[in-house]
PDB file of C-alpha atoms in Angstrom:
ATOM      1  CA  MET A  58      21.485 -11.917  -6.713  1.00 60.00           C
ATOM      2  CA  GLN A  59      22.909  -8.783  -6.767  1.00 67.00           C
ATOM      3  CA  LYS A  60      19.561  -7.190  -7.711  1.00 74.00           C
ATOM      4  CA  LEU A  61      18.480  -8.506  -4.335  1.00 85.00           C
ATOM      5  CA  ARG A  62      21.203  -6.821  -2.549  1.00 81.00           C
ATOM      6  CA  ASN A  63      20.695  -3.103  -3.987  1.00 89.00           C
ATOM      7  CA  LEU A  64      17.327  -3.518  -3.516  1.00 95.00           C
ATOM      8  CA  LEU A  65      16.379  -5.477  -0.114  1.00 97.00           C
ATOM      9  CA  SER A  66      17.937  -5.310   3.245  1.00 98.00           C
ATOM     10  CA  ILE A  67      16.983  -7.076   6.396  1.00 98.00           C
ATOM     11  CA  VAL A  68      16.196  -5.631   9.435  1.00 98.00           C
ATOM     12  CA  ILE A  69      16.014  -7.861  12.910  1.00 98.00           C
ATOM     13  CA  LEU A  70      14.491  -7.127  16.156  1.00 98.00           C
ATOM     14  CA  THR A  71      16.580  -8.783  19.758  1.00 98.00           C
ATOM     15  CA  PHE A  72      16.176  -8.274  23.149  1.00 97.00           C
ATOM     16  CA  ASN A  73      18.435 -10.522  25.824  1.00 97.00           C
ATOM     17  CA  ARG A  74      18.043 -13.573  22.928  1.00 96.00           C
ATOM     18  CA  ALA A  75      22.145 -14.013  22.497  1.00 97.00           C
ATOM     19  CA  SER A  76      21.391 -17.544  21.879  1.00 96.00           C
ATOM     20  CA  GLU A  77      18.289 -17.143  19.259  1.00 96.00           C
ATOM     21  CA  LEU A  78      19.785 -14.883  17.328  1.00 97.00           C
ATOM     22  CA  ARG A  79      22.768 -16.584  16.825  1.00 97.00           C
ATOM     23  CA  SER A  80      20.854 -19.345  15.355  1.00 97.00           C
ATOM     24  CA  THR A  81      18.670 -16.932  13.249  1.00 97.00           C
ATOM     25  CA  LEU A  82      21.410 -15.335  12.024  1.00 98.00           C
ATOM     26  CA  GLN A  83      22.950 -18.440  10.852  1.00 97.00           C
ATOM     27  CA  GLN A  84      20.050 -19.513   9.044  1.00 97.00           C
ATOM     28  CA  LEU A  85      20.151 -16.132   7.446  1.00 97.00           C
ATOM     29  CA  PHE A  86      23.888 -15.946   6.203  1.00 96.00           C
ATOM     30  CA  SER A  87      23.205 -19.378   4.946  1.00 95.00           C
ATOM     31  CA  LEU A  88      20.943 -18.074   2.240  1.00 94.00           C
ATOM     32  CA  PRO A  89      21.801 -18.008  -1.517  1.00 89.00           C
ATOM     33  CA  GLU A  90      20.568 -14.540  -1.752  1.00 82.00           C
ATOM     34  CA  THR A  91      22.434 -12.025   1.280  1.00 81.00           C
ATOM     35  CA  PRO A  92      21.392  -8.994   1.644  1.00 92.00           C
ATOM     36  CA  ASP A  93      22.520  -6.410   4.199  1.00 95.00           C
ATOM     37  CA  ILE A  94      21.558  -7.180   7.742  1.00 98.00           C
ATOM     38  CA  VAL A  95      21.010  -4.693  10.371  1.00 98.00           C
ATOM     39  CA  ILE A  96      20.754  -5.780  14.115  1.00 98.00           C
ATOM     40  CA  VAL A  97      18.393  -3.344  16.210  1.00 98.00           C
ATOM     41  CA  ASP A  98      19.486  -4.247  20.200  1.00 98.00           C
ATOM     42  CA  ASN A  99      16.484  -3.377  22.449  1.00 98.00           C
ATOM     43  CA  ALA A 100      19.027  -2.611  25.023  1.00 97.00           C
ATOM     44  CA  SER A 101      20.126  -6.432  25.965  1.00 98.00           C
ATOM     45  CA  THR A 102      21.951  -6.986  28.602  1.00 97.00           C
ATOM     46  CA  ASP A 103      23.370 -10.546  28.314  1.00 97.00           C
ATOM     47  CA  ASP A 104      25.980 -10.836  25.875  1.00 97.00           C
ATOM     48  CA  THR A 105      24.258 -10.068  22.720  1.00 98.00           C
ATOM     49  CA  ALA A 106      26.742  -6.942  21.650  1.00 97.00           C
ATOM     50  CA  GLU A 107      29.609  -9.013  22.065  1.00 98.00           C
ATOM     51  CA  MET A 108      28.376 -12.727  20.250  1.00 98.00           C
ATOM     52  CA  VAL A 109      27.527 -10.274  17.202  1.00 98.00           C
ATOM     53  CA  SER A 110      31.087  -8.645  16.964  1.00 97.00           C
ATOM     54  CA  ARG A 111      32.766 -11.730  17.732  1.00 98.00           C
ATOM     55  CA  GLU A 112      30.550 -14.153  15.183  1.00 98.00           C
ATOM     56  CA  PHE A 113      28.985 -11.813  12.584  1.00 98.00           C
ATOM     57  CA  PRO A 114      31.157  -8.812  11.908  1.00 97.00           C
ATOM     58  CA  GLN A 115      29.481  -8.431   8.938  1.00 97.00           C
ATOM     59  CA  ALA A 116      26.186  -7.496  10.161  1.00 98.00           C
ATOM     60  CA  THR A 117      25.313  -4.020  11.570  1.00 98.00           C
ATOM     61  CA  LEU A 118      24.370  -3.717  15.000  1.00 98.00           C
ATOM     62  CA  ILE A 119      22.799  -0.753  16.429  1.00 98.00           C
ATOM     63  CA  ARG A 120      22.281  -0.773  20.243  1.00 98.00           C
ATOM     64  CA  LEU A 121      19.308   1.561  22.032  1.00 98.00           C
ATOM     65  CA  ARG A 122      20.015   2.730  25.437  1.00 96.00           C
ATOM     66  CA  GLN A 123      16.715   1.652  26.245  1.00 97.00           C
ATOM     67  CA  ASN A 124      13.986  -1.233  25.355  1.00 98.00           C
ATOM     68  CA  ILE A 125      11.566   0.545  23.220  1.00 98.00           C
ATOM     69  CA  GLY A 126       9.944  -2.092  21.597  1.00 97.00           C
ATOM     70  CA  ALA A 127       8.379  -2.647  18.397  1.00 98.00           C
ATOM     71  CA  ALA A 128       9.419   0.960  17.566  1.00 98.00           C
ATOM     72  CA  ALA A 129      13.391   0.215  17.443  1.00 98.00           C
ATOM     73  CA  ARG A 130      12.580  -1.604  14.256  1.00 98.00           C
ATOM     74  CA  ASN A 131      11.623   2.566  12.953  1.00 98.00           C
ATOM     75  CA  PHE A 132      15.720   2.598  13.705  1.00 98.00           C
ATOM     76  CA  GLY A 133      16.769  -0.116  11.256  1.00 98.00           C
ATOM     77  CA  VAL A 134      14.607   1.027   8.910  1.00 98.00           C
ATOM     78  CA  ARG A 135      16.251   4.888   8.678  1.00 98.00           C
ATOM     79  CA  ALA A 136      19.580   2.891   8.522  1.00 98.00           C
ATOM     80  CA  VAL A 137      19.042   1.492   5.546  1.00 97.00           C
ATOM     81  CA  GLN A 138      19.330   2.336   1.783  1.00 95.00           C
ATOM     82  CA  THR A 139      17.183   0.211   0.037  1.00 97.00           C
ATOM     83  CA  ARG A 140      13.703   0.448  -1.181  1.00 98.00           C
ATOM     84  CA  TYR A 141      12.649  -2.689   0.442  1.00 98.00           C
ATOM     85  CA  VAL A 142      13.067  -3.776   4.376  1.00 98.00           C
ATOM     86  CA  ALA A 143      12.395  -7.302   5.247  1.00 98.00           C
ATOM     87  CA  PHE A 144      11.755  -8.105   8.851  1.00 98.00           C
ATOM     88  CA  CYS A 145      12.939 -10.643  11.367  1.00 96.00           C
ATOM     89  CA  ASP A 146      12.636 -11.374  15.446  1.00 97.00           C
ATOM     90  CA  ASP A 147      15.580 -13.119  16.581  1.00 97.00           C
ATOM     91  CA  ASP A 148      13.611 -16.149  16.658  1.00 96.00           C
ATOM     92  CA  SER A 149      12.376 -15.624  13.348  1.00 97.00           C
ATOM     93  CA  TRP A 150      13.971 -16.135   9.391  1.00 98.00           C
ATOM     94  CA  TRP A 151      13.070 -16.236   6.106  1.00 98.00           C
ATOM     95  CA  ALA A 152      13.422 -19.322   3.847  1.00 97.00           C
ATOM     96  CA  ALA A 153      15.150 -19.203   0.700  1.00 96.00           C
ATOM     97  CA  GLY A 154      13.898 -17.759  -2.412  1.00 95.00           C
ATOM     98  CA  SER A 155      11.283 -16.223  -0.541  1.00 97.00           C
ATOM     99  CA  LEU A 156      13.339 -12.321  -0.281  1.00 97.00           C
ATOM    100  CA  GLU A 157      13.213 -12.994  -4.051  1.00 96.00           C
ATOM    101  CA  ARG A 158      10.063 -13.494  -4.157  1.00 97.00           C
ATOM    102  CA  ALA A 159       9.253 -10.289  -2.191  1.00 97.00           C
ATOM    103  CA  VAL A 160      11.642  -8.149  -4.385  1.00 97.00           C
ATOM    104  CA  ASP A 161       9.413  -9.453  -7.697  1.00 97.00           C
ATOM    105  CA  ILE A 162       5.966  -8.825  -6.464  1.00 98.00           C
ATOM    106  CA  LEU A 163       7.230  -5.157  -4.758  1.00 98.00           C
ATOM    107  CA  ASP A 164       8.638  -4.199  -8.004  1.00 97.00           C
ATOM    108  CA  GLY A 165       6.172  -5.464 -10.313  1.00 98.00           C
ATOM    109  CA  HIS A 166       3.239  -3.802  -7.992  1.00 98.00           C
ATOM    110  CA  PRO A 167       3.397  -0.230  -7.378  1.00 97.00           C
ATOM    111  CA  ARG A 168       0.916   0.375  -4.894  1.00 97.00           C
ATOM    112  CA  VAL A 169       1.519  -2.723  -2.606  1.00 98.00           C
ATOM    113  CA  ALA A 170       3.510  -1.642   0.267  1.00 98.00           C
ATOM    114  CA  ALA A 171       3.791  -4.591   2.811  1.00 98.00           C
ATOM    115  CA  ILE A 172       3.782  -8.404   1.992  1.00 98.00           C
ATOM    116  CA  CYS A 173       2.957 -10.885   4.611  1.00 98.00           C
ATOM    117  CA  ALA A 174       4.341 -14.739   4.485  1.00 98.00           C
ATOM    118  CA  ARG A 175       3.475 -17.672   5.611  1.00 98.00           C
ATOM    119  CA  ILE A 176       4.810 -18.714   8.944  1.00 98.00           C
ATOM    120  CA  LEU A 177       5.791 -22.276   9.730  1.00 98.00           C
ATOM    121  CA  LEU A 178       6.456 -22.562  13.667  1.00 98.00           C
ATOM    122  CA  GLY A 179       8.270 -24.796  15.408  1.00 95.00           C
ATOM    123  CA  THR A 180      11.079 -27.599  14.603  1.00 95.00           C
ATOM    124  CA  ASP A 181       8.168 -29.675  12.768  1.00 96.00           C
ATOM    125  CA  ASN A 182       7.228 -26.611  10.760  1.00 97.00           C
ATOM    126  CA  ARG A 183       3.400 -26.950  11.542  1.00 97.00           C
ATOM    127  CA  GLU A 184       1.815 -24.160   9.652  1.00 98.00           C
ATOM    128  CA  ASP A 185       0.788 -21.042  11.934  1.00 98.00           C
ATOM    129  CA  PRO A 186      -2.858 -20.854  12.219  1.00 97.00           C
ATOM    130  CA  ILE A 187      -2.900 -17.305  11.666  1.00 97.00           C
ATOM    131  CA  CYS A 188      -2.111 -18.429   7.936  1.00 98.00           C
ATOM    132  CA  ARG A 189      -5.377 -19.780   7.309  1.00 97.00           C
ATOM    133  CA  ILE A 190      -7.438 -16.414   8.424  1.00 97.00           C
ATOM    134  CA  LEU A 191      -5.141 -14.647   6.077  1.00 98.00           C
ATOM    135  CA  ALA A 192      -5.721 -16.699   3.179  1.00 98.00           C
ATOM    136  CA  GLU A 193      -9.443 -16.346   4.007  1.00 97.00           C
ATOM    137  CA  SER A 194      -9.463 -12.587   3.846  1.00 97.00           C
ATOM    138  CA  PRO A 195     -12.729 -11.531   2.037  1.00 97.00           C
ATOM    139  CA  LEU A 196     -11.099  -8.545   1.255  1.00 98.00           C
ATOM    140  CA  PRO A 197     -11.529  -7.255  -1.966  1.00 97.00           C
ATOM    141  CA  SER A 198      -8.270  -8.361  -4.128  1.00 97.00           C
ATOM    142  CA  ASP A 199      -8.644  -7.894  -7.732  1.00 96.00           C
ATOM    143  CA  GLY A 200      -5.045  -6.571  -9.350  1.00 96.00           C
ATOM    144  CA  LEU A 201      -3.424  -7.454  -6.349  1.00 98.00           C
ATOM    145  CA  PRO A 202      -0.969 -10.714  -6.213  1.00 98.00           C
ATOM    146  CA  GLY A 203      -2.430 -12.321  -3.007  1.00 98.00           C
ATOM    147  CA  ARG A 204      -4.741 -11.757  -0.772  1.00 98.00           C
ATOM    148  CA  SER A 205      -5.818  -8.583   0.404  1.00 98.00           C
ATOM    149  CA  LEU A 206      -5.518  -7.452   4.299  1.00 98.00           C
ATOM    150  CA  LEU A 207      -5.649  -4.821   6.566  1.00 97.00           C
ATOM    151  CA  GLY A 208      -3.140  -5.981   9.345  1.00 96.00           C
ATOM    152  CA  PHE A 209       0.358  -8.373   9.088  1.00 98.00           C
ATOM    153  CA  ILE A 210       2.908 -10.595  11.101  1.00 97.00           C
ATOM    154  CA  ALA A 211       5.361  -8.256  12.069  1.00 96.00           C
ATOM    155  CA  CYS A 212       8.493 -10.644  11.790  1.00 96.00           C
ATOM    156  CA  ALA A 213       7.046 -12.218   8.439  1.00 98.00           C
ATOM    157  CA  THR A 214       6.726  -9.174   6.370  1.00 98.00           C
ATOM    158  CA  VAL A 215       8.545  -7.424   3.381  1.00 98.00           C
ATOM    159  CA  VAL A 216       7.406  -3.415   3.476  1.00 98.00           C
ATOM    160  CA  ARG A 217       8.587  -0.936   1.351  1.00 98.00           C
ATOM    161  CA  ARG A 218      10.988   1.562   2.724  1.00 98.00           C
ATOM    162  CA  GLU A 219       9.677   4.823   2.051  1.00 98.00           C
ATOM    163  CA  PRO A 220       5.707   4.602   2.757  1.00 98.00           C
ATOM    164  CA  TYR A 221       6.785   2.989   5.891  1.00 98.00           C
ATOM    165  CA  LEU A 222       8.522   5.928   7.157  1.00 98.00           C
ATOM    166  CA  ALA A 223       5.544   7.969   5.914  1.00 98.00           C
ATOM    167  CA  ALA A 224       3.093   6.249   8.000  1.00 98.00           C
ATOM    168  CA  GLY A 225       5.629   6.542  11.088  1.00 97.00           C
ATOM    169  CA  GLY A 226       6.189   3.189  11.342  1.00 98.00           C
ATOM    170  CA  TYR A 227       5.587   1.412  14.674  1.00 98.00           C
ATOM    171  CA  GLU A 228       4.106   3.543  17.388  1.00 98.00           C
ATOM    172  CA  GLN A 229       6.437   3.287  20.643  1.00 97.00           C
ATOM    173  CA  LYS A 230       4.330   3.866  22.985  1.00 98.00           C
ATOM    174  CA  PHE A 231       1.996   0.271  21.746  1.00 98.00           C
ATOM    175  CA  PHE A 232       5.758  -1.481  22.852  1.00 97.00           C
ATOM    176  CA  VAL A 233       5.273  -5.214  21.622  1.00 95.00           C
ATOM    177  CA  GLY A 234       1.814  -7.132  21.020  1.00 94.00           C
ATOM    178  CA  GLY A 235      -0.439  -6.865  18.667  1.00 94.00           C
ATOM    179  CA  GLU A 236       1.590  -3.137  17.324  1.00 96.00           C
ATOM    180  CA  GLU A 237       1.218  -4.290  13.551  1.00 97.00           C
ATOM    181  CA  GLU A 238      -2.548  -3.086  13.476  1.00 97.00           C
ATOM    182  CA  LEU A 239      -2.100   0.786  14.034  1.00 98.00           C
ATOM    183  CA  LEU A 240       0.786   0.499  10.935  1.00 98.00           C
ATOM    184  CA  SER A 241      -1.384  -1.580   9.202  1.00 98.00           C
ATOM    185  CA  LEU A 242      -4.432   0.423   8.892  1.00 98.00           C
ATOM    186  CA  ASP A 243      -2.197   3.978   8.636  1.00 98.00           C
ATOM    187  CA  LEU A 244      -0.961   2.066   5.297  1.00 98.00           C
ATOM    188  CA  VAL A 245      -4.363   1.636   3.959  1.00 98.00           C
ATOM    189  CA  SER A 246      -5.346   4.813   4.794  1.00 98.00           C
ATOM    190  CA  ASN A 247      -2.861   5.718   2.520  1.00 98.00           C
ATOM    191  CA  GLY A 248      -3.464   4.482  -0.009  1.00 97.00           C
ATOM    192  CA  TRP A 249      -1.376   1.425   0.189  1.00 98.00           C
ATOM    193  CA  ARG A 250      -2.100  -2.074  -0.214  1.00 98.00           C
ATOM    194  CA  VAL A 251      -0.868  -4.879   1.780  1.00 98.00           C
ATOM    195  CA  VAL A 252      -0.943  -8.502   1.062  1.00 98.00           C
ATOM    196  CA  TYR A 253      -0.212 -12.586   1.845  1.00 98.00           C
ATOM    197  CA  ILE A 254       1.849 -14.268  -0.280  1.00 98.00           C
ATOM    198  CA  PRO A 255       1.531 -18.073   0.900  1.00 98.00           C
ATOM    199  CA  GLU A 256       4.753 -18.592  -1.580  1.00 97.00           C
ATOM    200  CA  MET A 257       6.709 -16.800   0.568  1.00 98.00           C
ATOM    201  CA  THR A 258       7.855 -18.514   3.782  1.00 98.00           C
ATOM    202  CA  VAL A 259       9.480 -17.761   7.181  1.00 98.00           C
ATOM    203  CA  HIS A 260      10.251 -20.100   9.996  1.00 98.00           C
ATOM    204  CA  HIS A 261       9.445 -18.849  13.498  1.00 97.00           C
ATOM    205  CA  HIS A 262      10.750 -20.555  17.189  1.00 93.00           C
ATOM    206  CA  PRO A 263       8.263 -18.490  19.594  1.00 87.00           C
ATOM    207  CA  SER A 264       9.687 -18.042  23.108  1.00 72.00           C
ATOM    208  CA  PRO A 265       6.920 -19.224  25.412  1.00 63.00           C
ATOM    209  CA  GLN A 266       7.755 -15.599  27.389  1.00 53.00           C
ATOM    210  CA  ARG A 267       5.527 -14.429  24.927  1.00 53.00           C
ATOM    211  CA  ASP A 268       2.040 -15.684  26.137  1.00 54.00           C
ATOM    212  CA  ASN A 269       2.979 -13.947  30.006  1.00 77.00           C
ATOM    213  CA  PRO A 270       0.249 -12.047  31.272  1.00 79.00           C
ATOM    214  CA  GLY A 271       2.428  -8.729  31.165  1.00 92.00           C
ATOM    215  CA  ARG A 272       2.154  -9.377  27.243  1.00 91.00           C
ATOM    216  CA  GLN A 273      -1.492 -10.061  27.142  1.00 94.00           C
ATOM    217  CA  ILE A 274      -2.233  -6.910  28.702  1.00 96.00           C
ATOM    218  CA  ILE A 275      -0.288  -4.820  26.060  1.00 97.00           C
ATOM    219  CA  VAL A 276      -2.461  -6.541  23.372  1.00 96.00           C
ATOM    220  CA  ILE A 277      -5.269  -5.470  24.660  1.00 97.00           C
ATOM    221  CA  ARG A 278      -4.292  -2.321  25.521  1.00 98.00           C
ATOM    222  CA  ASN A 279      -2.673  -1.767  21.749  1.00 98.00           C
ATOM    223  CA  ALA A 280      -6.590  -2.912  20.393  1.00 97.00           C
ATOM    224  CA  LEU A 281      -8.544  -0.920  22.380  1.00 98.00           C
ATOM    225  CA  TRP A 282      -5.896   2.149  21.500  1.00 98.00           C
ATOM    226  CA  VAL A 283      -6.495   0.964  18.286  1.00 98.00           C
ATOM    227  CA  SER A 284     -10.067   1.768  18.236  1.00 98.00           C
ATOM    228  CA  TRP A 285     -10.077   4.847  19.680  1.00 98.00           C
ATOM    229  CA  LEU A 286      -7.021   5.712  17.811  1.00 98.00           C
ATOM    230  CA  ARG A 287      -8.906   5.159  14.031  1.00 98.00           C
ATOM    231  CA  LEU A 288     -12.300   4.372  14.265  1.00 98.00           C
ATOM    232  CA  PRO A 289     -15.613   6.769  14.360  1.00 97.00           C
ATOM    233  CA  LEU A 290     -16.716   6.736  18.142  1.00 96.00           C
ATOM    234  CA  ARG A 291     -19.632   4.388  17.212  1.00 95.00           C
ATOM    235  CA  ASN A 292     -17.460   2.056  15.954  1.00 95.00           C
ATOM    236  CA  ALA A 293     -14.743   2.697  18.575  1.00 97.00           C
ATOM    237  CA  LEU A 294     -17.254   2.044  21.188  1.00 97.00           C
ATOM    238  CA  ARG A 295     -18.335  -1.095  19.189  1.00 95.00           C
ATOM    239  CA  GLU A 296     -14.923  -2.684  19.170  1.00 96.00           C
ATOM    240  CA  THR A 297     -14.058  -1.741  22.895  1.00 97.00           C
ATOM    241  CA  LEU A 298     -17.216  -3.835  23.875  1.00 97.00           C
ATOM    242  CA  ARG A 299     -15.905  -6.180  21.737  1.00 96.00           C
ATOM    243  CA  THR A 300     -12.535  -6.433  23.145  1.00 96.00           C
ATOM    244  CA  CYS A 301     -13.545  -6.437  26.401  1.00 96.00           C
ATOM    245  CA  ARG A 302     -15.972  -9.338  26.438  1.00 95.00           C
ATOM    246  CA  SER A 303     -13.452 -11.600  24.114  1.00 94.00           C
ATOM    247  CA  ALA A 304     -10.971 -11.026  27.378  1.00 93.00           C
ATOM    248  CA  LYS A 305     -11.195 -14.443  28.803  1.00 90.00           C
ATOM    249  CA  ASN A 306      -9.292 -12.990  32.426  1.00 94.00           C
ATOM    250  CA  ARG A 307     -11.064 -10.297  34.263  1.00 95.00           C
ATOM    251  CA  ARG A 308      -8.259  -9.704  36.406  1.00 96.00           C
ATOM    252  CA  ILE A 309      -6.066  -8.674  33.196  1.00 96.00           C
ATOM    253  CA  LEU A 310      -8.243  -6.800  31.258  1.00 97.00           C
ATOM    254  CA  PHE A 311      -8.905  -4.578  33.999  1.00 97.00           C
ATOM    255  CA  LYS A 312      -5.724  -3.656  33.877  1.00 97.00           C
ATOM    256  CA  ALA A 313      -5.205  -3.274  30.132  1.00 97.00           C
ATOM    257  CA  LEU A 314      -8.479  -0.904  30.911  1.00 97.00           C
ATOM    258  CA  GLY A 315      -6.669   0.905  33.053  1.00 98.00           C
ATOM    259  CA  ASN A 316      -3.413   1.431  31.310  1.00 97.00           C
ATOM    260  CA  ALA A 317      -5.223   2.717  28.441  1.00 98.00           C
ATOM    261  CA  ALA A 318      -7.391   5.148  29.838  1.00 98.00           C
ATOM    262  CA  LYS A 319      -3.896   6.636  31.530  1.00 97.00           C
ATOM    263  CA  GLU A 320      -2.901   7.718  28.016  1.00 97.00           C
ATOM    264  CA  LEU A 321      -6.776   8.506  26.718  1.00 97.00           C
ATOM    265  CA  PRO A 322      -4.889  13.065  26.145  1.00 98.00           C
ATOM    266  CA  TRP A 323      -2.465  11.392  24.079  1.00 98.00           C
ATOM    267  CA  VAL A 324      -5.214   9.463  22.248  1.00 98.00           C
ATOM    268  CA  PHE A 325      -7.002  12.558  21.789  1.00 96.00           C
ATOM    269  CA  ARG A 326      -4.182  14.351  20.243  1.00 97.00           C
ATOM    270  CA  ARG A 327      -2.946  11.772  17.856  1.00 97.00           C
ATOM    271  CA  ARG A 328      -6.672  10.689  17.021  1.00 98.00           C
ATOM    272  CA  LYS A 329      -7.382  10.716  13.129  1.00 97.00           C
ATOM    273  CA  VAL A 330     -10.108   8.746  11.749  1.00 98.00           C
ATOM    274  CA  LEU A 331      -9.583   6.399   8.740  1.00 97.00           C
ATOM    275  CA  ALA A 332     -10.191   7.373   5.445  1.00 96.00           C
ATOM    276  CA  PRO A 333     -13.569   6.189   4.447  1.00 96.00           C
ATOM    277  CA  GLU A 334     -12.469   3.339   2.029  1.00 97.00           C
ATOM    278  CA  THR A 335     -10.298   1.790   4.458  1.00 98.00           C
ATOM    279  CA  LEU A 336     -13.083   2.482   6.917  1.00 97.00           C
ATOM    280  CA  ALA A 337     -15.146   0.292   4.838  1.00 97.00           C
ATOM    281  CA  LEU A 338     -12.629  -2.580   4.567  1.00 97.00           C
ATOM    282  CA  TYR A 339     -12.630  -2.096   8.424  1.00 96.00           C
ATOM    283  CA  ARG A 340     -16.205  -3.183   8.428  1.00 94.00           C
ATOM    284  CA  LEU A 341     -16.307  -5.525   5.979  1.00 95.00           C
ATOM    285  CA  LEU A 342     -13.856  -7.408   8.027  1.00 93.00           C
ATOM    286  CA  ARG A 343     -15.762  -6.784  11.527  1.00 86.00           C
ATOM    287  CA  HIS A 344     -19.380  -8.157  10.230  1.00 76.00           C
TER     288      HIS A 344
END
């Protein structure tokens, strides 16, 4: 257990969900392994800060002045000194034994930068449908401890701290919604690997607010940005058309296209095509 504390910390992202955060912290502090926990509060206006200070003084609380979405996790990662970081949201927590397993895998596979766990949803612990997609990844996995991936789920991932920071962490412009893809592509393009380990488990009780139209706009916008930021022009055009065709709501699509287009100067300044090996993996997933 002491080994775990020395090697891994937990970073929790939260915003205006004091009640859900309380439940998550109760679950995490009941684990037999008790790593340090850092909570990054995205400028909540409820009683989140007071609740944490009163009920969980052993946790570290970082309060941001504005809500910057997923990029708030970067503050938590910079604040810890451990080699590995496990992420949670305020509505998710790690099952007993999973973090020890993560440390063993990362210790034994020095080119793995991120591990995505199996996700169980709600009180009935049904498996998230994304898990089957991850488990059936067609990417070459020789020599890796699990299926090779080009993406992960933020609230169910353990990362190696240094590669995460070297890749820039989460991009603030992406806010929340499909923000993981750019980071995972950059990790792999930098020579690292991302894997799925179903023996590790995260419990997730997602809020219904996640499916609101505003979030759907962000998800589409971010998918467009990933294509424009990292793919050769022909592939970027193909993925743009694919994203547009898959959108079920034309009104939401047009808003997403408009929002994405407003940042084209930033896109072209930050554009960096993936390394050839990573691009080959990306094309394998898309065909």
